[in-house]
PDB file of C-alpha atoms in Angstrom:
ATOM      1  CA  MET A   1     115.463  71.872 105.864  1.00 84.00           C
ATOM      2  CA  ILE A   2     113.364  73.790 108.394  1.00 90.00           C
ATOM      3  CA  ALA A   3     111.031  76.548 107.192  1.00 94.00           C
ATOM      4  CA  VAL A   4     109.274  79.184 109.277  1.00 96.00           C
ATOM      5  CA  ALA A   5     106.545  81.098 107.429  1.00 96.00           C
ATOM      6  CA  ILE A   6     105.565  84.519 108.769  1.00 96.00           C
ATOM      7  CA  ASP A   7     102.656  86.300 107.080  1.00 94.00           C
ATOM      8  CA  GLY A   8     100.773  89.470 107.888  1.00 92.00           C
ATOM      9  CA  PRO A   9      99.724  92.915 106.684  1.00 90.00           C
ATOM     10  CA  ALA A  10     101.994  95.841 105.789  1.00 83.00           C
ATOM     11  CA  GLY A  11     103.741  97.444 108.748  1.00 83.00           C
ATOM     12  CA  ALA A  12     103.091  94.627 111.229  1.00 88.00           C
ATOM     13  CA  GLY A  13     106.817  94.372 111.897  1.00 87.00           C
ATOM     14  CA  LYS A  14     107.323  91.110 110.014  1.00 89.00           C
ATOM     15  CA  SER A  15     110.638  92.083 108.445  1.00 86.00           C
ATOM     16  CA  THR A  16     112.293  93.393 111.610  1.00 89.00           C
ATOM     17  CA  ILE A  17     110.963  90.594 113.802  1.00 93.00           C
ATOM     18  CA  ALA A  18     111.792  87.829 111.313  1.00 93.00           C
ATOM     19  CA  ARG A  19     115.269  89.261 110.658  1.00 90.00           C
ATOM     20  CA  GLN A  20     116.170  89.353 114.352  1.00 93.00           C
ATOM     21  CA  ALA A  21     114.661  85.939 115.056  1.00 94.00           C
ATOM     22  CA  ALA A  22     116.585  84.399 112.149  1.00 91.00           C
ATOM     23  CA  LYS A  23     119.823  85.913 113.347  1.00 89.00           C
ATOM     24  CA  LYS A  24     119.351  84.485 116.844  1.00 92.00           C
ATOM     25  CA  ILE A  25     118.835  80.909 115.615  1.00 91.00           C
ATOM     26  CA  GLY A  26     121.206  81.036 112.646  1.00 88.00           C
ATOM     27  CA  PHE A  27     118.576  80.753 109.895  1.00 90.00           C
ATOM     28  CA  ILE A  28     118.569  82.649 106.589  1.00 87.00           C
ATOM     29  CA  TYR A  29     116.039  85.481 106.592  1.00 90.00           C
ATOM     30  CA  VAL A  30     114.056  85.960 103.368  1.00 89.00           C
ATOM     31  CA  ASP A  31     111.964  89.128 103.018  1.00 87.00           C
ATOM     32  CA  THR A  32     109.682  88.263 100.092  1.00 88.00           C
ATOM     33  CA  GLY A  33     107.962  91.636 100.325  1.00 86.00           C
ATOM     34  CA  ALA A  34     111.275  93.199  99.306  1.00 90.00           C
ATOM     35  CA  LEU A  35     111.157  91.198  96.076  1.00 93.00           C
ATOM     36  CA  TYR A  36     107.718  92.586  95.173  1.00 93.00           C
ATOM     37  CA  ARG A  37     108.851  96.065  96.196  1.00 95.00           C
ATOM     38  CA  THR A  38     111.783  95.721  93.817  1.00 96.00           C
ATOM     39  CA  VAL A  39     109.469  94.806  90.948  1.00 97.00           C
ATOM     40  CA  GLY A  40     107.350  97.842  91.866  1.00 97.00           C
ATOM     41  CA  LEU A  41     110.455 100.052  91.930  1.00 98.00           C
ATOM     42  CA  PHE A  42     111.471  98.809  88.478  1.00 98.00           C
ATOM     43  CA  MET A  43     108.047  99.717  87.065  1.00 98.00           C
ATOM     44  CA  LEU A  44     108.095 103.195  88.621  1.00 97.00           C
ATOM     45  CA  ARG A  45     111.607 103.859  87.338  1.00 97.00           C
ATOM     46  CA  ASN A  46     110.591 102.842  83.845  1.00 97.00           C
ATOM     47  CA  GLY A  47     107.351 104.832  83.681  1.00 97.00           C
ATOM     48  CA  ILE A  48     105.063 101.805  83.813  1.00 97.00           C
ATOM     49  CA  VAL A  49     101.852 101.995  85.830  1.00 97.00           C
ATOM     50  CA  PRO A  50     102.223  99.190  88.423  1.00 97.00           C
ATOM     51  CA  SER A  51      98.527  98.276  88.179  1.00 95.00           C
ATOM     52  CA  ASP A  52      98.689  97.846  84.371  1.00 97.00           C
ATOM     53  CA  GLU A  53      98.685  94.049  84.238  1.00 96.00           C
ATOM     54  CA  LYS A  54      99.458  93.818  80.503  1.00 97.00           C
ATOM     55  CA  MET A  55     102.451  96.174  80.586  1.00 97.00           C
ATOM     56  CA  VAL A  56     103.860  94.756  83.819  1.00 97.00           C
ATOM     57  CA  ALA A  57     103.550  91.184  82.519  1.00 96.00           C
ATOM     58  CA  GLU A  58     105.296  92.178  79.284  1.00 96.00           C
ATOM     59  CA  GLU A  59     108.219  93.649  81.237  1.00 96.00           C
ATOM     60  CA  VAL A  60     108.522  90.520  83.378  1.00 95.00           C
ATOM     61  CA  ASP A  61     108.373  88.272  80.301  1.00 94.00           C
ATOM     62  CA  SER A  62     110.977  90.394  78.515  1.00 94.00           C
ATOM     63  CA  GLY A  63     113.697  89.450  80.983  1.00 91.00           C
ATOM     64  CA  ARG A  64     114.465  93.086  81.738  1.00 94.00           C
ATOM     65  CA  VAL A  65     113.439  92.745  85.385  1.00 95.00           C
ATOM     66  CA  LYS A  66     116.597  91.246  86.858  1.00 93.00           C
ATOM     67  CA  ILE A  67     116.272  90.642  90.605  1.00 92.00           C
ATOM     68  CA  GLY A  68     118.849  88.961  92.774  1.00 87.00           C
ATOM     69  CA  LEU A  69     119.469  88.318  96.451  1.00 85.00           C
ATOM     70  CA  THR A  70     122.711  88.374  98.344  1.00 85.00           C
ATOM     71  CA  PHE A  71     123.303  87.766 102.031  1.00 81.00           C
ATOM     72  CA  GLN A  72     125.787  89.754 104.102  1.00 79.00           C
ATOM     73  CA  ASN A  73     126.261  88.585 107.691  1.00 71.00           C
ATOM     74  CA  GLY A  74     122.996  86.672 107.366  1.00 64.00           C
ATOM     75  CA  GLU A  75     121.057  89.761 106.224  1.00 74.00           C
ATOM     76  CA  GLN A  76     119.307  89.962 102.885  1.00 81.00           C
ATOM     77  CA  LYS A  77     120.256  92.563 100.293  1.00 90.00           C
ATOM     78  CA  VAL A  78     118.082  92.984  97.199  1.00 92.00           C
ATOM     79  CA  LEU A  79     119.629  93.674  93.821  1.00 94.00           C
ATOM     80  CA  LEU A  80     117.937  95.196  90.778  1.00 96.00           C
ATOM     81  CA  GLY A  81     120.060  94.797  87.692  1.00 94.00           C
ATOM     82  CA  GLY A  82     123.048  94.319  89.967  1.00 93.00           C
ATOM     83  CA  GLU A  83     122.333  97.523  91.946  1.00 96.00           C
ATOM     84  CA  ASP A  84     121.712  97.226  95.691  1.00 95.00           C
ATOM     85  CA  VAL A  85     118.269  98.839  96.109  1.00 96.00           C
ATOM     86  CA  THR A  86     117.638  97.623  99.670  1.00 93.00           C
ATOM     87  CA  GLY A  87     117.513 101.209 100.930  1.00 89.00           C
ATOM     88  CA  GLN A  88     115.311 102.508  98.103  1.00 93.00           C
ATOM     89  CA  ILE A  89     112.285 100.229  98.329  1.00 94.00           C
ATOM     90  CA  ARG A  90     110.713 101.409 101.602  1.00 87.00           C
ATOM     91  CA  THR A  91     108.982 104.603 100.446  1.00 88.00           C
ATOM     92  CA  PRO A  92     105.164 104.903 100.546  1.00 86.00           C
ATOM     93  CA  GLU A  93     105.101 105.170  96.728  1.00 92.00           C
ATOM     94  CA  VAL A  94     106.972 101.890  96.327  1.00 94.00           C
ATOM     95  CA  SER A  95     104.739 100.273  98.980  1.00 89.00           C
ATOM     96  CA  VAL A  96     101.636 101.019  96.912  1.00 91.00           C
ATOM     97  CA  ALA A  97     103.361  99.896  93.708  1.00 95.00           C
ATOM     98  CA  SER A  98     104.384  96.657  95.430  1.00 93.00           C
ATOM     99  CA  SER A  99     100.794  95.902  96.412  1.00 88.00           C
ATOM    100  CA  GLN A 100      99.650  96.528  92.837  1.00 93.00           C
ATOM    101  CA  VAL A 101     102.230  94.344  91.098  1.00 95.00           C
ATOM    102  CA  SER A 102     101.760  91.564  93.663  1.00 89.00           C
ATOM    103  CA  ALA A 103      98.181  91.125  92.413  1.00 88.00           C
ATOM    104  CA  ILE A 104      99.472  90.255  88.923  1.00 93.00           C
ATOM    105  CA  PRO A 105      99.819  86.470  88.339  1.00 91.00           C
ATOM    106  CA  LYS A 106     102.858  86.820  86.078  1.00 94.00           C
ATOM    107  CA  VAL A 107     104.791  88.653  88.823  1.00 94.00           C
ATOM    108  CA  ARG A 108     103.927  86.037  91.438  1.00 90.00           C
ATOM    109  CA  GLU A 109     104.955  83.259  89.049  1.00 91.00           C
ATOM    110  CA  PHE A 110     108.225  85.094  88.325  1.00 92.00           C
ATOM    111  CA  LEU A 111     109.194  85.278  92.026  1.00 92.00           C
ATOM    112  CA  PHE A 112     107.712  81.966  93.192  1.00 89.00           C
ATOM    113  CA  SER A 113     110.556  79.686  92.087  1.00 84.00           C
ATOM    114  CA  LEU A 114     113.197  81.964  93.635  1.00 84.00           C
ATOM    115  CA  GLN A 115     111.446  81.763  97.004  1.00 89.00           C
ATOM    116  CA  LYS A 116     110.973  77.977  96.823  1.00 91.00           C
ATOM    117  CA  ASP A 117     114.621  77.395  95.912  1.00 87.00           C
ATOM    118  CA  LEU A 118     115.842  79.408  98.904  1.00 86.00           C
ATOM    119  CA  ALA A 119     113.736  77.255 101.259  1.00 90.00           C
ATOM    120  CA  LYS A 120     115.013  74.033  99.670  1.00 90.00           C
ATOM    121  CA  GLU A 121     118.645  74.996 100.175  1.00 87.00           C
ATOM    122  CA  ASN A 122     118.566  76.720 103.592  1.00 86.00           C
ATOM    123  CA  HIS A 123     116.907  76.754 107.002  1.00 89.00           C
ATOM    124  CA  VAL A 124     114.759  79.864 106.503  1.00 91.00           C
ATOM    125  CA  ILE A 125     112.474  82.312 108.186  1.00 94.00           C
ATOM    126  CA  MET A 126     110.510  83.728 105.276  1.00 94.00           C
ATOM    127  CA  ASP A 127     108.007  86.542 105.598  1.00 92.00           C
ATOM    128  CA  GLY A 128     105.416  87.902 103.205  1.00 87.00           C
ATOM    129  CA  ARG A 129     101.697  87.789 102.451  1.00 85.00           C
ATOM    130  CA  ASP A 130     101.142  84.204 101.286  1.00 88.00           C
ATOM    131  CA  ILE A 131     104.093  82.216 102.569  1.00 92.00           C
ATOM    132  CA  GLY A 132     102.144  79.800 104.774  1.00 94.00           C
ATOM    133  CA  THR A 133      99.252  79.478 102.324  1.00 93.00           C
ATOM    134  CA  VAL A 134     100.958  79.354  98.905  1.00 91.00           C
ATOM    135  CA  VAL A 135     104.747  79.547  98.853  1.00 92.00           C
ATOM    136  CA  LEU A 136     105.616  77.206 101.742  1.00 95.00           C
ATOM    137  CA  PRO A 137     102.398  75.409 102.750  1.00 95.00           C
ATOM    138  CA  GLU A 138     104.620  72.606 104.093  1.00 94.00           C
ATOM    139  CA  ALA A 139     106.452  74.929 106.526  1.00 95.00           C
ATOM    140  CA  GLN A 140     106.913  73.401 109.975  1.00 94.00           C
ATOM    141  CA  VAL A 141     106.030  76.719 111.660  1.00 95.00           C
ATOM    142  CA  LYS A 142     103.392  79.190 110.436  1.00 96.00           C
ATOM    143  CA  ILE A 143     102.777  82.540 112.130  1.00 96.00           C
ATOM    144  CA  PHE A 144     100.396  85.364 111.199  1.00 96.00           C
ATOM    145  CA  LEU A 145     101.704  88.651 112.612  1.00 95.00           C
ATOM    146  CA  THR A 146      99.379  91.620 112.821  1.00 94.00           C
ATOM    147  CA  ALA A 147      98.831  94.952 114.598  1.00 94.00           C
ATOM    148  CA  SER A 148      96.249  97.743 114.401  1.00 94.00           C
ATOM    149  CA  ALA A 149      96.422  99.975 111.312  1.00 94.00           C
ATOM    150  CA  GLU A 150      97.147 102.995 113.512  1.00 94.00           C
ATOM    151  CA  GLU A 151     100.049 101.280 115.260  1.00 94.00           C
ATOM    152  CA  ARG A 152     101.452 100.095 111.946  1.00 93.00           C
ATOM    153  CA  ALA A 153     101.239 103.617 110.495  1.00 94.00           C
ATOM    154  CA  LYS A 154     103.025 105.010 113.558  1.00 93.00           C
ATOM    155  CA  ARG A 155     105.831 102.474 113.160  1.00 89.00           C
ATOM    156  CA  ARG A 156     106.189 103.112 109.434  1.00 88.00           C
ATOM    157  CA  CYS A 157     106.389 106.893 109.966  1.00 91.00           C
ATOM    158  CA  LYS A 158     109.126 106.380 112.562  1.00 90.00           C
ATOM    159  CA  GLU A 159     111.035 104.063 110.216  1.00 85.00           C
ATOM    160  CA  LEU A 160     110.831 106.533 107.323  1.00 86.00           C
ATOM    161  CA  ARG A 161     111.831 109.544 109.412  1.00 90.00           C
ATOM    162  CA  GLU A 162     114.825 107.669 110.797  1.00 89.00           C
ATOM    163  CA  LYS A 163     115.948 107.259 107.188  1.00 85.00           C
ATOM    164  CA  GLY A 164     115.498 110.963 106.527  1.00 89.00           C
ATOM    165  CA  ILE A 165     112.305 110.508 104.508  1.00 86.00           C
ATOM    166  CA  GLU A 166     109.406 112.911 105.177  1.00 87.00           C
ATOM    167  CA  ALA A 167     106.321 111.057 106.397  1.00 88.00           C
ATOM    168  CA  ASP A 168     102.817 112.341 107.097  1.00 92.00           C
ATOM    169  CA  PHE A 169     100.887 110.070 109.485  1.00 95.00           C
ATOM    170  CA  GLY A 170      97.562 110.548 107.691  1.00 94.00           C
ATOM    171  CA  ASN A 171      99.025 109.691 104.305  1.00 93.00           C
ATOM    172  CA  VAL A 172     100.908 106.685 105.636  1.00 92.00           C
ATOM    173  CA  LEU A 173      97.761 105.413 107.381  1.00 94.00           C
ATOM    174  CA  ARG A 174      95.753 105.768 104.161  1.00 93.00           C
ATOM    175  CA  ASP A 175      98.472 103.901 102.229  1.00 89.00           C
ATOM    176  CA  ILE A 176      98.395 101.073 104.773  1.00 91.00           C
ATOM    177  CA  GLU A 177      94.599 100.821 104.733  1.00 92.00           C
ATOM    178  CA  GLU A 178      94.614 100.831 100.918  1.00 90.00           C
ATOM    179  CA  ARG A 179      97.254  98.129 100.854  1.00 85.00           C
ATOM    180  CA  ASP A 180      95.353  96.054 103.422  1.00 89.00           C
ATOM    181  CA  TYR A 181      92.267  96.208 101.217  1.00 89.00           C
ATOM    182  CA  ASN A 182      94.169  95.390  98.018  1.00 86.00           C
ATOM    183  CA  ASP A 183      96.098  92.538  99.605  1.00 85.00           C
ATOM    184  CA  SER A 184      93.058  90.915 101.194  1.00 87.00           C
ATOM    185  CA  HIS A 185      90.771  91.314  98.165  1.00 86.00           C
ATOM    186  CA  ARG A 186      93.063  90.307  95.310  1.00 80.00           C
ATOM    187  CA  ALA A 187      92.032  87.246  93.319  1.00 79.00           C
ATOM    188  CA  ILE A 188      95.462  85.614  93.425  1.00 78.00           C
ATOM    189  CA  ALA A 189      96.819  84.515  96.829  1.00 78.00           C
ATOM    190  CA  PRO A 190      94.893  86.994  99.016  1.00 83.00           C
ATOM    191  CA  LEU A 191      96.261  87.920 102.434  1.00 87.00           C
ATOM    192  CA  VAL A 192      94.668  85.430 104.842  1.00 90.00           C
ATOM    193  CA  PRO A 193      96.128  83.399 107.711  1.00 92.00           C
ATOM    194  CA  ALA A 194      96.955  79.777 106.949  1.00 93.00           C
ATOM    195  CA  LYS A 195      94.490  77.487 108.706  1.00 94.00           C
ATOM    196  CA  ASP A 196      97.234  76.162 110.971  1.00 94.00           C
ATOM    197  CA  ALA A 197      98.967  79.511 111.581  1.00 95.00           C
ATOM    198  CA  VAL A 198      99.328  81.002 115.063  1.00 95.00           C
ATOM    199  CA  LEU A 199      97.969  84.568 115.258  1.00 95.00           C
ATOM    200  CA  VAL A 200     100.303  87.038 117.004  1.00 95.00           C
ATOM    201  CA  ASP A 201      99.091  90.625 117.564  1.00 95.00           C
ATOM    202  CA  THR A 202     102.125  92.856 118.180  1.00 93.00           C
ATOM    203  CA  SER A 203     100.189  96.106 118.795  1.00 93.00           C
ATOM    204  CA  ALA A 204     101.122  96.227 122.494  1.00 91.00           C
ATOM    205  CA  MET A 205     104.445  94.367 122.236  1.00 92.00           C
ATOM    206  CA  THR A 206     107.953  95.716 122.213  1.00 91.00           C
ATOM    207  CA  LEU A 207     110.225  94.451 119.447  1.00 91.00           C
ATOM    208  CA  GLU A 208     112.028  92.206 121.916  1.00 94.00           C
ATOM    209  CA  GLN A 209     108.753  90.694 123.144  1.00 95.00           C
ATOM    210  CA  ALA A 210     107.620  90.011 119.577  1.00 94.00           C
ATOM    211  CA  VAL A 211     110.937  88.351 118.664  1.00 96.00           C
ATOM    212  CA  ASP A 212     110.823  86.199 121.819  1.00 96.00           C
ATOM    213  CA  THR A 213     107.227  85.183 121.020  1.00 95.00           C
ATOM    214  CA  VAL A 214     108.238  84.044 117.538  1.00 95.00           C
ATOM    215  CA  LEU A 215     111.257  82.122 118.865  1.00 95.00           C
ATOM    216  CA  ASP A 216     109.104  80.440 121.521  1.00 95.00           C
ATOM    217  CA  LEU A 217     106.647  79.304 118.818  1.00 92.00           C
ATOM    218  CA  VAL A 218     109.505  77.985 116.659  1.00 91.00           C
ATOM    219  CA  GLU A 219     111.053  76.114 119.593  1.00 91.00           C
ATOM    220  CA  THR A 220     107.698  74.627 120.649  1.00 89.00           C
ATOM    221  CA  ALA A 221     106.857  73.470 117.128  1.00 81.00           C
ATOM    222  CA  LEU A 222     110.246  71.924 116.463  1.00 79.00           C
ATOM    223  CA  SER A 223     110.450  70.160 119.832  1.00 81.00           C
ATOM    224  CA  SER A 224     107.081  68.496 119.189  1.00 73.00           C
ATOM    225  CA  ASN A 225     108.166  67.111 115.793  1.00 62.00           C
TER     226      ASN A 225
END
């Protein structure tokens, strides 16, 4: 099976770019960030502080956190206890919760096998924070997507407003900067490019240009193997 690992900070466009690239080449798209967001959503719904490692680990161990994936027309839908929560995990509050739970070893262990199994059974484009470094270090293609914090905040505000969610640029920017810090400073699987990853800065790119850049990198890597 062929695996493409796309890592990068919050709001860099990984999900949208990876989803469109996967669709064009007929791969399964796996948004691992959505899995962590779903764990964060579960904790918020159940009154558990997402940064409380002991309580979060107890919930994960209890078996009450039931996460599943389904694919409709090649697009990933995330289920929490059988409920499709794909449209409920993109709020700033869930973003912060996601960053907090992702620093907890028990959560990463819980989701790790699910991610590995998907890559064993399908040609995948998988995006997240540690795909090329931890989850799929054997991936044939590794890309680190980034953009300036300001550009990422602008994109996230636009995305939220299009969904009818109020978004203040200053607050969204602070959330992104906080998440960048948390993700890059956590002890377990910090956000860093894999040594053999190609860095792609999308700050000045259109979506189409970014997708084409990713597809060019995939084609180049696969043709050389």
